[in-house]
Amino acid sequence: MSTMEIPYKTYLGEDELPTHFYNVRADMQTDHAPILHPGTLQPVTVADLEPVFCTELVKQELNTTDRLIPIPEPVRDFYRMYRPSPLIRAYYLERALDTPARIYYKYEGGNTSGSHKLNSAIAQAHYAKEQGLTCLTTETGAGQWGTAMSMACVYFDLDLKVYMVKVSYEQKPYRKTVMQTYGAQVIASPSETTQIGRKMLAEHINPNGSLGTAISEAVEVAVGTEGCRYVLGSVLNQVLIHQSVIGLEAAAAMEKLGEYPDVVIGCAGGGSNLGGLMAPFMADRLAGRRAPRFIAVEPASCPSMTRGRFAYDFCDTGQVTPLAKMYTLGNGFIPSANHAGGLRYHGMSPILSQLYHDGHIDEARAVEQSSVFAAAEQFCRAEGTLPAPESSHAIRAAIDEALAAKESGEEKVILFGLTGNGYYDLLAYQQYNEGTMTDYIPTDEDLERGFATIPSLPGIQ
Ligand SMILES: *Cc1c(COP(=O)(O)O)cnc(C)c1O
């Protein structure tokens, strides 16, 4: 271990808070394939999506031309509560690894919701308020998104109904308590409050619930309630647009430090934090100004990019949502009960999928849960911050890159996204500490069962 004195390690500028979101689609040579209406199989229009989502968010979803979208002032006001988020040089981890690499992380876990999801939640709540809506609905599995939406809705005085997957509702009661404290109504899904929920309960179909069912319930209520719309915390283009604040701040801070990342690493569930972190660096790469490498890290238990198909699939298990062309394990893929809560989605952002397909995202890497927790342990013991399990996938890859740099003697600059803190996931840490954590990697047969649920659409690639 070197004896270097550790300089002040957190870079927190006042003036990095961006004035505009960045929309990478405006710079992509090849846009992602259009989102298709599930009934007509035609590209969705504003009119198709308006009954479900706020109008402004629908426009963002379909926006391929505006690179920059002004951040509304009320949203910037809210951001000032917790942004700019810190960009931290991982001096202690570098020292522990004895690596010549310089490691930076953008820490999004410092707000009460515990993750980056608040960045999009507050924007979505603002556009709903501006449209004169009074109510929003959503689903939550792991709880971070529901918590973020609860904070956002109470700020703009909107009612919020959160359909929470029943097994999480029962096993993770404190998350429910946080949401209720912020004023949200939390309903265990499947529930008696919707047709689909009543059907699932009556027919005893998956009584523990699933994200797919919770989405179907939340959409049903939004569409059937006056002044109400549905919100989603990942995967969608609009969410990537909002999350660009992560990357824009990181780029501004790094520029002041005279640094530029050689490699940008993010964990990938639905793709929103990675899409946001890499946004300005991808802009540089697409314009040919710089050539940073991008690595998406996913759990080996839910390997949509590394082992999935690039195909049109439904975004939900109930097959009621539009179809997106994306890397997918099939809408019927059931990931093992694994604690990488926020990374268990069957699909992937269509934008990230297209960038990966076209080689602009260099690598997708699948990592096993026990090695992820080993990285989390090493990280928190060195850096002090207890990371979320999802974020720890990115830590695993960052440590591996830093160790490779040590081998080759390269002075590489690594930037990764630390998307959340680990206080919501102490059960997983307990299992890791007690040695009862398991790694489950789906077999090819498991994957085939999921692929069988990808719809075949004659004439559509
Ligand atoms: C939801 C979540 C993720 C994964 O979602 P993305 O849309 O892929 O960013 C990652 N980390 C944390 C802490 C989360 O809550």
Coordinates of C-alpha atoms and ligand atoms in Angstrom, one line a residue:
M1 CA 0.0 0.0 0.0
S2 CA 1.3 3.4 -0.9
T3 CA 1.7 6.1 1.7
M4 CA 0.3 8.9 -0.3
E5 CA -1.7 11.5 1.5
I6 CA -5.3 11.5 0.5
P7 CA -6.5 14.9 -0.8
Y8 CA -10.0 16.0 -0.3
K9 CA -11.8 13.4 -2.3
T10 CA -15.3 14.7 -3.1
Y11 CA -15.8 17.1 -5.9
L12 CA -19.1 19.0 -5.4
G13 CA -19.4 22.0 -7.6
E14 CA -22.3 24.4 -7.3
D15 CA -22.5 25.3 -10.9
E16 CA -22.7 21.9 -12.5
L17 CA -26.4 21.5 -12.2
P18 CA -27.5 21.4 -15.8
T19 CA -30.0 23.7 -17.4
H20 CA -31.0 21.1 -20.1
F21 CA -31.5 17.4 -20.3
Y22 CA -29.7 15.7 -23.2
N23 CA -31.5 13.4 -25.7
V24 CA -29.0 11.0 -27.2
R25 CA -31.4 9.9 -29.9
A26 CA -30.9 13.2 -31.7
D27 CA -27.3 12.1 -32.2
M28 CA -27.7 8.5 -33.0
Q29 CA -27.0 7.6 -36.7
T30 CA -29.3 4.7 -36.4
D31 CA -32.4 5.3 -34.3
H32 CA -34.0 2.4 -32.4
A33 CA -36.8 0.6 -34.2
P34 CA -40.1 2.2 -33.6
I35 CA -42.2 1.2 -30.6
L36 CA -45.3 -0.7 -31.9
H37 CA -48.9 -0.6 -30.9
P38 CA -49.7 -4.1 -29.6
G39 CA -53.0 -4.2 -31.5
T40 CA -52.2 -2.6 -34.9
L41 CA -48.5 -3.3 -34.9
Q42 CA -48.0 0.2 -36.2
P43 CA -45.6 2.7 -34.7
V44 CA -47.2 4.3 -31.6
T45 CA -48.3 7.9 -31.9
V46 CA -48.8 10.6 -29.3
A47 CA -52.5 9.8 -29.4
D48 CA -51.9 6.1 -28.6
L49 CA -49.8 6.9 -25.5
E50 CA -51.7 9.9 -24.1
P51 CA -54.3 8.0 -22.2
V52 CA -51.5 6.3 -20.3
F53 CA -48.7 8.8 -19.9
C54 CA -48.6 12.6 -19.4
T55 CA -48.6 14.4 -22.8
E56 CA -45.2 16.1 -22.4
L57 CA -43.6 12.8 -21.4
V58 CA -45.1 11.1 -24.5
K59 CA -43.6 13.9 -26.6
Q60 CA -40.2 13.2 -25.0
E61 CA -40.7 9.5 -25.6
L62 CA -41.1 10.1 -29.3
N63 CA -38.6 12.9 -29.7
T64 CA -35.8 12.1 -32.1
T65 CA -34.7 15.6 -33.0
D66 CA -34.1 17.8 -30.0
R67 CA -30.7 17.2 -28.5
L68 CA -31.3 19.5 -25.6
I69 CA -34.6 19.8 -23.6
P70 CA -34.8 22.6 -21.0
I71 CA -35.1 21.4 -17.5
P72 CA -38.2 23.1 -16.1
E73 CA -37.3 25.6 -13.3
P74 CA -39.5 23.9 -10.6
V75 CA -37.6 20.6 -11.3
R76 CA -34.2 22.4 -11.0
D77 CA -35.5 23.9 -7.7
F78 CA -36.1 20.4 -6.4
Y79 CA -32.8 19.1 -7.8
R80 CA -31.1 21.8 -5.6
M81 CA -32.2 19.8 -2.6
Y82 CA -29.7 17.0 -3.4
R83 CA -27.9 17.9 -6.6
P84 CA -25.3 18.2 -8.0
S85 CA -24.6 14.8 -6.6
P86 CA -21.0 14.3 -5.6
L87 CA -18.4 13.0 -8.0
I88 CA -15.9 11.2 -5.8
R89 CA -12.4 10.1 -6.5
A90 CA -12.0 6.6 -5.0
Y91 CA -8.6 7.3 -3.5
Y92 CA -9.0 4.8 -0.7
L93 CA -10.1 2.0 -3.1
E94 CA -7.2 2.9 -5.4
R95 CA -4.8 2.6 -2.5
A96 CA -6.4 -0.7 -1.4
L97 CA -6.1 -2.1 -4.9
D98 CA -2.6 -0.6 -5.5
T99 CA -3.6 0.4 -9.0
P100 CA -2.3 3.1 -11.2
A101 CA -5.9 3.7 -12.5
R102 CA -7.7 6.8 -11.3
I103 CA -11.2 5.7 -10.3
Y104 CA -14.2 8.2 -10.0
Y105 CA -17.7 7.5 -9.1
K106 CA -20.9 9.5 -9.3
Y107 CA -22.8 8.9 -6.1
E108 CA -26.6 9.0 -6.5
G109 CA -27.5 7.3 -3.2
G110 CA -27.3 10.4 -1.0
N111 CA -31.0 11.4 -1.1
T112 CA -33.6 9.7 1.0
S113 CA -35.1 7.7 -1.8
G114 CA -31.7 6.0 -1.8
S115 CA -31.1 6.0 -5.6
H116 CA -30.9 7.9 -8.9
K117 CA -34.6 7.2 -9.6
L118 CA -35.6 10.5 -7.9
N119 CA -34.1 12.4 -10.9
S120 CA -36.8 11.1 -13.2
A121 CA -39.6 10.9 -10.6
I122 CA -39.5 14.6 -9.9
A123 CA -39.5 15.5 -13.6
Q124 CA -42.4 13.1 -14.3
A125 CA -44.4 14.5 -11.4
H126 CA -43.8 18.1 -12.6
Y127 CA -45.1 17.4 -16.1
A128 CA -48.2 15.8 -14.6
K129 CA -48.8 18.8 -12.4
E130 CA -48.4 21.2 -15.3
Q131 CA -50.9 19.2 -17.3
G132 CA -53.4 19.7 -14.5
L133 CA -53.5 16.0 -13.5
T134 CA -54.2 15.2 -9.9
C135 CA -53.2 11.5 -9.6
L136 CA -50.4 9.2 -10.7
T137 CA -50.1 5.4 -10.4
T138 CA -47.1 3.2 -10.6
E139 CA -45.6 -0.1 -9.5
T140 CA -42.6 -0.9 -7.4
G141 CA -40.7 -4.1 -6.8
A142 CA -37.6 -3.3 -4.8
G143 CA -39.1 -0.1 -3.5
Q144 CA -36.7 2.6 -4.7
W145 CA -38.9 3.8 -7.5
G146 CA -42.0 3.9 -5.3
T147 CA -40.1 5.8 -2.7
A148 CA -38.8 8.3 -5.3
M149 CA -42.3 8.8 -6.7
S150 CA -43.7 9.3 -3.2
M151 CA -41.3 12.1 -2.5
A152 CA -41.9 13.7 -5.9
C153 CA -45.7 13.5 -5.7
V154 CA -46.0 15.0 -2.2
Y155 CA -43.7 17.9 -3.4
F156 CA -46.2 18.7 -6.2
D157 CA -49.3 17.8 -4.2
L158 CA -50.3 14.9 -6.4
D159 CA -52.0 11.7 -5.2
L160 CA -50.0 8.5 -5.7
K161 CA -51.1 4.9 -5.8
V162 CA -48.2 2.4 -5.7
Y163 CA -48.8 -1.2 -6.6
M164 CA -46.2 -3.1 -4.7
V165 CA -45.4 -6.7 -5.6
K166 CA -47.0 -8.7 -2.7
V167 CA -44.0 -10.6 -1.7
S168 CA -42.0 -7.4 -1.3
Y169 CA -44.9 -5.8 0.5
E170 CA -44.8 -8.5 3.1
Q171 CA -41.1 -9.1 3.3
K172 CA -39.9 -5.5 3.2
P173 CA -42.4 -3.6 5.4
Y174 CA -40.1 -0.7 6.0
R175 CA -40.1 0.3 2.4
K176 CA -43.9 0.5 2.5
T177 CA -43.5 2.7 5.6
V178 CA -41.3 5.2 3.9
M179 CA -43.7 5.5 1.0
Q180 CA -46.7 5.9 3.3
T181 CA -44.8 8.5 5.4
Y182 CA -44.5 10.6 2.2
G183 CA -48.2 10.2 1.7
A184 CA -48.5 7.5 -1.0
Q185 CA -51.2 4.8 -1.0
V186 CA -49.4 1.5 -1.1
I187 CA -51.4 -1.5 -2.4
A188 CA -50.2 -5.1 -2.4
S189 CA -50.4 -6.6 -5.9
P190 CA -52.3 -8.6 -7.0
S191 CA -55.1 -6.7 -5.4
E192 CA -58.9 -6.5 -5.3
T193 CA -58.8 -3.0 -6.7
T194 CA -58.5 -3.9 -10.4
Q195 CA -60.0 -6.4 -12.8
I196 CA -56.7 -8.0 -13.6
G197 CA -55.9 -8.2 -9.9
R198 CA -59.2 -9.8 -9.0
K199 CA -58.8 -12.3 -11.9
M200 CA -55.3 -13.3 -10.7
L201 CA -56.6 -13.7 -7.1
A202 CA -59.7 -15.7 -8.2
E203 CA -57.7 -18.0 -10.4
H204 CA -54.8 -18.3 -7.9
I205 CA -52.3 -17.2 -10.5
N206 CA -49.1 -16.1 -8.9
P207 CA -50.6 -14.8 -5.6
N208 CA -47.1 -13.5 -4.5
G209 CA -47.3 -11.0 -7.4
S210 CA -44.8 -9.9 -10.0
L211 CA -43.7 -6.7 -11.5
G212 CA -45.6 -7.6 -14.7
T213 CA -48.9 -7.9 -12.8
A214 CA -48.3 -4.7 -10.7
I215 CA -47.7 -2.8 -14.0
S216 CA -50.9 -4.1 -15.4
E217 CA -52.8 -3.0 -12.3
A218 CA -51.3 0.4 -12.2
V219 CA -52.0 1.0 -15.9
E220 CA -55.6 -0.2 -15.5
V221 CA -56.2 2.3 -12.7
A222 CA -54.5 5.2 -14.5
V223 CA -56.5 4.7 -17.7
G224 CA -59.8 4.3 -15.8
T225 CA -59.4 7.3 -13.5
E226 CA -60.2 10.9 -14.4
G227 CA -57.1 13.1 -14.2
C228 CA -54.8 10.2 -13.6
R229 CA -51.8 8.8 -15.5
Y230 CA -49.2 6.0 -15.1
V231 CA -45.4 6.6 -14.6
L232 CA -42.5 4.2 -15.0
G233 CA -39.0 4.5 -13.6
S234 CA -36.7 2.9 -16.1
V235 CA -36.4 1.5 -19.7
L236 CA -38.3 4.4 -21.4
N237 CA -36.6 7.0 -23.5
Q238 CA -38.1 9.8 -21.3
V239 CA -36.4 8.3 -18.2
L240 CA -33.0 8.2 -20.0
I241 CA -33.5 11.8 -21.0
H242 CA -34.1 12.8 -17.3
Q243 CA -31.2 10.7 -16.1
S244 CA -28.8 12.6 -18.4
V245 CA -28.3 15.0 -15.5
I246 CA -26.0 12.3 -13.9
G247 CA -23.7 12.3 -16.9
L248 CA -23.9 16.0 -17.6
E249 CA -22.8 16.8 -14.0
A250 CA -20.1 14.2 -14.1
A251 CA -18.7 15.5 -17.4
A252 CA -18.7 19.1 -16.1
A253 CA -17.0 18.1 -12.8
M254 CA -14.4 16.0 -14.6
E255 CA -13.6 18.7 -17.0
K256 CA -12.8 21.0 -14.1
L257 CA -10.5 18.4 -12.7
G258 CA -8.8 18.1 -16.1
E259 CA -9.9 14.5 -16.5
Y260 CA -11.8 12.5 -19.1
P261 CA -12.9 8.9 -18.6
D262 CA -11.2 6.2 -20.7
V263 CA -14.0 3.8 -19.5
V264 CA -17.5 4.5 -18.3
I265 CA -19.2 1.7 -16.3
G266 CA -22.8 1.3 -15.2
C267 CA -25.0 -1.4 -13.9
A268 CA -27.9 -2.1 -16.3
G269 CA -31.4 -3.2 -15.2
G270 CA -33.7 -1.3 -17.6
G271 CA -30.7 0.9 -18.6
S272 CA -31.6 4.3 -17.2
N273 CA -28.6 5.1 -14.9
L274 CA -26.1 3.8 -17.5
G275 CA -27.9 5.7 -20.2
G276 CA -27.8 8.9 -18.1
L277 CA -24.2 8.5 -16.9
M278 CA -22.8 7.9 -20.3
A279 CA -25.0 10.5 -22.2
P280 CA -22.4 13.3 -22.7
F281 CA -19.6 10.9 -23.3
M282 CA -21.6 9.0 -25.8
A283 CA -22.3 12.3 -27.5
D284 CA -18.5 12.9 -27.8
R285 CA -18.1 9.4 -29.2
L286 CA -20.9 9.6 -31.7
A287 CA -19.5 12.9 -32.9
G288 CA -16.0 11.4 -33.2
R289 CA -14.5 13.8 -30.6
R290 CA -13.4 11.2 -28.1
A291 CA -13.4 7.4 -27.8
P292 CA -14.4 6.4 -24.3
R293 CA -15.3 2.7 -23.8
F294 CA -18.7 1.8 -22.3
I295 CA -19.4 -1.2 -20.2
A296 CA -22.9 -2.4 -19.2
V297 CA -22.9 -4.7 -16.2
E298 CA -25.8 -7.1 -15.5
P299 CA -26.5 -9.9 -13.2
A300 CA -25.7 -13.4 -14.5
S301 CA -29.1 -14.4 -13.2
C302 CA -30.9 -12.0 -15.6
P303 CA -28.6 -11.7 -18.6
S304 CA -30.6 -9.7 -21.1
M305 CA -27.7 -8.2 -23.0
T306 CA -25.2 -11.0 -22.7
R307 CA -27.5 -13.9 -23.5
G308 CA -30.8 -12.3 -24.7
R309 CA -32.2 -11.9 -28.1
F310 CA -32.5 -8.5 -30.0
A311 CA -36.1 -8.7 -30.9
Y312 CA -39.5 -7.1 -30.6
D313 CA -41.1 -8.0 -27.2
F314 CA -43.8 -6.8 -24.9
C315 CA -42.5 -4.5 -22.0
D316 CA -44.7 -6.4 -19.5
T317 CA -45.6 -9.9 -18.6
G318 CA -49.4 -9.2 -19.1
Q319 CA -48.7 -8.4 -22.7
V320 CA -50.8 -5.2 -22.6
T321 CA -48.0 -2.7 -23.2
P322 CA -46.5 -1.7 -26.6
L323 CA -43.8 -3.7 -28.2
A324 CA -40.2 -2.5 -28.2
K325 CA -37.2 -3.9 -30.1
M326 CA -34.7 -4.6 -27.4
Y327 CA -32.4 -7.2 -25.9
T328 CA -34.8 -9.4 -24.1
L329 CA -35.0 -12.7 -22.3
G330 CA -38.7 -12.9 -23.2
N331 CA -41.6 -11.2 -21.3
G332 CA -42.4 -14.5 -19.6
F333 CA -38.8 -15.0 -18.3
I334 CA -38.9 -15.5 -14.5
P335 CA -35.6 -14.5 -12.9
S336 CA -34.6 -16.5 -9.8
A337 CA -35.4 -14.9 -6.5
N338 CA -32.2 -13.0 -6.3
H339 CA -31.4 -9.8 -4.5
A340 CA -30.3 -7.7 -7.4
G341 CA -33.8 -6.3 -7.1
G342 CA -33.6 -3.4 -9.5
L343 CA -31.8 -5.4 -12.2
R344 CA -34.3 -8.1 -12.7
Y345 CA -36.2 -6.8 -15.8
H346 CA -36.5 -9.1 -18.8
G347 CA -35.8 -6.4 -21.3
M348 CA -33.5 -3.4 -21.8
S349 CA -33.9 0.2 -22.9
P350 CA -34.4 0.3 -26.7
I351 CA -31.8 3.1 -26.9
L352 CA -29.2 1.1 -25.0
S353 CA -30.1 -2.0 -27.0
Q354 CA -29.5 -0.2 -30.3
L355 CA -26.3 1.4 -29.2
Y356 CA -25.0 -2.0 -28.0
H357 CA -26.2 -3.7 -31.2
D358 CA -24.3 -1.0 -33.3
G359 CA -21.1 -1.4 -31.2
H360 CA -21.2 2.0 -29.5
I361 CA -21.5 0.3 -26.2
D362 CA -18.4 -1.9 -26.3
E363 CA -19.2 -4.5 -23.8
A364 CA -22.0 -6.1 -21.8
R365 CA -20.7 -8.1 -18.9
A366 CA -22.6 -10.5 -16.7
V367 CA -21.4 -11.0 -13.1
E368 CA -22.4 -13.4 -10.4
Q369 CA -24.0 -12.3 -7.2
S370 CA -21.4 -13.6 -4.8
S371 CA -18.6 -11.7 -6.7
V372 CA -20.8 -8.6 -6.7
F373 CA -21.1 -8.7 -2.9
A374 CA -17.4 -9.4 -2.5
A375 CA -16.9 -6.2 -4.5
A376 CA -19.5 -4.4 -2.4
E377 CA -17.7 -5.5 0.8
Q378 CA -14.3 -4.4 -0.5
F379 CA -15.7 -1.1 -1.6
C380 CA -17.5 -0.2 1.7
R381 CA -14.5 -1.3 3.8
A382 CA -12.2 1.0 1.7
E383 CA -14.5 3.9 0.8
G384 CA -16.9 4.0 3.7
T385 CA -20.1 4.0 1.7
L386 CA -22.4 1.0 1.8
P387 CA -23.5 0.5 -1.8
A388 CA -26.8 -0.9 -3.2
P389 CA -26.5 -4.4 -4.6
E390 CA -27.4 -3.1 -8.0
S391 CA -24.7 -0.5 -7.9
S392 CA -22.2 -3.1 -6.8
H393 CA -22.4 -4.7 -10.2
A394 CA -20.7 -1.6 -11.5
I395 CA -18.2 -1.7 -8.6
R396 CA -17.3 -5.3 -9.6
A397 CA -16.5 -4.2 -13.1
A398 CA -14.6 -1.1 -12.0
I399 CA -12.4 -3.1 -9.6
D400 CA -11.7 -5.6 -12.3
E401 CA -10.8 -2.8 -14.8
A402 CA -8.5 -1.3 -12.1
L403 CA -6.8 -4.6 -11.5
A404 CA -6.3 -5.1 -15.2
A405 CA -4.7 -1.6 -15.3
K406 CA -2.4 -2.7 -12.5
E407 CA -1.3 -5.7 -14.6
S408 CA -0.7 -3.6 -17.7
G409 CA 0.7 -0.6 -15.8
E410 CA -1.9 1.6 -17.6
E411 CA -2.9 5.0 -16.0
K412 CA -6.5 4.5 -17.0
V413 CA -9.3 6.8 -15.9
I414 CA -12.4 4.9 -14.8
L415 CA -15.8 6.4 -14.1
F416 CA -18.6 4.4 -12.7
G417 CA -22.1 5.1 -11.4
L418 CA -22.8 4.4 -7.8
T419 CA -26.6 4.4 -8.2
G420 CA -27.7 3.9 -4.6
N421 CA -27.0 3.1 -1.0
G422 CA -27.4 -0.3 0.5
Y423 CA -29.6 0.5 3.5
Y424 CA -32.7 -1.0 1.8
D425 CA -31.0 -4.3 1.2
L426 CA -29.5 -5.3 4.5
L427 CA -31.3 -8.7 4.2
A428 CA -29.1 -9.4 1.2
Y429 CA -25.9 -8.3 3.1
Q430 CA -27.0 -10.5 6.0
Q431 CA -27.2 -13.5 3.7
Y432 CA -23.8 -12.7 2.2
N433 CA -22.3 -12.4 5.6
E434 CA -23.9 -15.6 6.8
G435 CA -22.8 -17.5 3.7
T436 CA -26.3 -18.4 2.7
M437 CA -26.3 -16.4 -0.5
T438 CA -26.6 -18.4 -3.7
D439 CA -25.7 -17.7 -7.3
Y440 CA -28.3 -18.9 -9.8
I441 CA -27.4 -18.8 -13.4
P442 CA -30.2 -19.8 -15.8
T443 CA -29.6 -22.8 -18.0
D444 CA -30.0 -22.6 -21.7
E445 CA -33.3 -24.5 -21.2
D446 CA -34.5 -21.8 -18.7
L447 CA -33.7 -19.2 -21.3
E448 CA -35.5 -21.1 -24.1
R449 CA -38.6 -21.1 -22.0
G450 CA -38.4 -17.3 -21.8
F451 CA -37.6 -16.9 -25.5
A452 CA -40.7 -18.9 -26.3
T453 CA -42.8 -16.0 -24.9
I454 CA -41.3 -13.5 -27.4
P455 CA -44.1 -12.9 -29.9
S456 CA -43.4 -13.8 -33.5
L457 CA -44.5 -11.0 -35.7
P458 CA -44.5 -12.1 -39.3
G459 CA -42.9 -9.5 -41.6
I460 CA -41.4 -7.5 -38.8
Q461 CA -37.7 -7.8 -38.0
Ligands
LIG1 C1 -33.5 0.7 -10.2 C2 -32.1 0.7 -9.8 C3 -31.1 0.3 -10.7 C4 -31.4 -0.2 -12.1 O1 -32.2 0.6 -13.0 P1 -31.6 1.2 -14.3 O2 -32.8 1.7 -15.0 O3 -30.9 0.2 -15.1 O4 -30.7 2.3 -13.9 C5 -29.8 0.4 -10.4 N1 -29.4 0.8 -9.1 C6 -30.4 1.2 -8.2 C7 -29.9 1.6 -6.9 C8 -31.7 1.2 -8.5 O5 -32.6 1.5 -7.6

